[in-house]
């Protein structure tokens, strides 16, 4: 990971999400901005971003179908070799636990088919 530390990226995403919420445009808008602002940071970073966003969306009453499908797909295709040498053993173990928790949470989430962000 070139520009981020493991825990720093998780913390930053959660902090930025909270900042976006203060704009009073709703959870959907805040998540959409996160997806846009934190896309294509790097192979390992993108995995962490999916996990962090997944951790946030599974706390919502409903999760947009696009996030359920895309995050689940990308995390299900996760290859441990992609992060070896980039993350410590402890970080890898933490990431694996988080990935499993997000995938399980998305499987059990109530799906929202409405793309529009609440205003």
Coordinates of C-alpha atoms in Angstrom, one line a residue:
X1 CA 0.0 0.0 0.0
X2 CA 1.7 3.1 -1.3
X3 CA -0.2 6.0 0.2
X4 CA -2.1 4.5 3.1
X5 CA -1.6 2.5 6.3
X6 CA -4.1 -0.3 6.8
X7 CA -6.0 1.0 9.8
X8 CA -5.6 4.6 8.5
X9 CA -7.7 3.9 5.4
X10 CA -10.5 2.2 7.4
X11 CA -10.5 5.2 9.8
X12 CA -10.5 7.8 7.0
X13 CA -13.4 6.1 5.2
X14 CA -15.5 6.0 8.4
X15 CA -14.6 9.6 9.2
X16 CA -15.4 10.9 5.7
X17 CA -18.7 9.0 5.8
X18 CA -19.6 10.8 9.0
X19 CA -18.7 14.1 7.4
X20 CA -20.8 13.4 4.4
X21 CA -23.8 12.6 6.7
X22 CA -23.5 16.1 8.2
X23 CA -24.5 17.5 4.8
X24 CA -28.0 16.1 5.6
X25 CA -28.4 14.5 2.3
X26 CA -28.9 11.0 3.7
X27 CA -27.0 7.7 3.9
X28 CA -27.4 6.8 0.2
X29 CA -25.8 10.1 -0.8
X30 CA -23.0 9.6 1.7
X31 CA -22.3 6.1 0.5
X32 CA -22.4 7.1 -3.2
X33 CA -19.8 9.9 -2.5
X34 CA -17.6 7.4 -0.6
X35 CA -17.7 5.0 -3.6
X36 CA -16.8 7.8 -5.9
X37 CA -14.1 9.4 -3.7
X38 CA -12.3 6.2 -2.8
X39 CA -12.4 4.3 -6.1
X40 CA -9.3 3.0 -7.9
X41 CA -6.7 3.7 -5.1
X42 CA -4.8 0.5 -5.8
X43 CA -5.4 -3.3 -5.7
X44 CA -5.1 -3.7 -1.9
X45 CA -6.6 -0.3 -1.1
X46 CA -9.7 -1.2 -3.2
X47 CA -10.3 -4.3 -1.2
X48 CA -10.1 -2.3 2.0
X49 CA -12.4 0.3 0.6
X50 CA -15.0 -2.4 -0.3
X51 CA -14.7 -3.9 3.2
X52 CA -15.0 -0.5 4.9
X53 CA -18.0 0.6 2.8
X54 CA -19.5 -2.9 3.3
X55 CA -19.2 -2.5 7.1
X56 CA -21.1 0.8 6.9
X57 CA -23.9 -0.4 4.6
X58 CA -24.7 -3.5 6.5
X59 CA -25.7 -1.3 9.4
X60 CA -28.5 0.3 7.3
X61 CA -32.0 -0.9 7.3
X62 CA -31.8 -1.5 3.6
X63 CA -28.8 -1.8 1.2
X64 CA -28.9 -0.8 -2.4
X65 CA -28.8 -3.9 -4.6
X66 CA -25.8 -2.6 -6.6
X67 CA -23.7 -2.4 -3.5
X68 CA -24.8 -5.8 -2.3
X69 CA -23.9 -7.4 -5.7
X70 CA -20.7 -5.5 -6.4
X71 CA -19.1 -5.7 -3.0
X72 CA -20.1 -9.3 -2.5
X73 CA -18.7 -10.2 -5.9
X74 CA -15.3 -8.4 -5.4
X75 CA -14.8 -9.7 -1.9
X76 CA -15.8 -13.2 -2.9
X77 CA -13.0 -13.1 -5.5
X78 CA -10.5 -11.9 -2.9
X79 CA -7.1 -13.6 -3.4
X80 CA -4.9 -13.7 -0.3
X81 CA -1.8 -13.4 -2.6
X82 CA -2.9 -9.9 -3.5
X83 CA -2.2 -8.6 0.0
X84 CA 0.8 -10.8 1.0
X85 CA 3.8 -8.6 1.3
X86 CA 1.6 -5.5 1.5
X87 CA 0.0 -6.2 4.9
X88 CA 1.2 -7.7 8.1
X89 CA 0.0 -11.1 9.2
X90 CA -2.2 -9.4 11.8
X91 CA -3.7 -7.1 9.2
X92 CA -4.3 -10.0 6.9
X93 CA -6.1 -11.9 9.7
X94 CA -8.2 -8.8 10.5
X95 CA -9.0 -8.2 6.9
X96 CA -10.1 -11.9 6.4
X97 CA -12.5 -11.6 9.4
X98 CA -13.9 -8.3 8.2
X99 CA -14.4 -9.7 4.7
X100 CA -16.4 -12.7 6.0
X101 CA -18.4 -10.4 8.3
X102 CA -19.3 -8.1 5.4
X103 CA -20.2 -10.9 3.0
X104 CA -22.4 -12.5 5.7
X105 CA -24.0 -9.1 6.5
X106 CA -24.8 -8.4 2.9
X107 CA -26.3 -11.9 2.4
X108 CA -28.7 -11.1 5.3
X109 CA -29.4 -7.5 4.4
X110 CA -32.7 -6.3 3.2
X111 CA -32.2 -5.2 -0.4
X112 CA -33.2 -1.7 -1.7
X113 CA -33.9 -1.6 -5.4
X114 CA -34.3 2.2 -5.5
X115 CA -31.1 3.9 -6.8
X116 CA -32.1 7.5 -5.9
X117 CA -30.3 9.1 -3.0
X118 CA -32.7 10.6 -0.4
X119 CA -32.5 14.4 -0.4

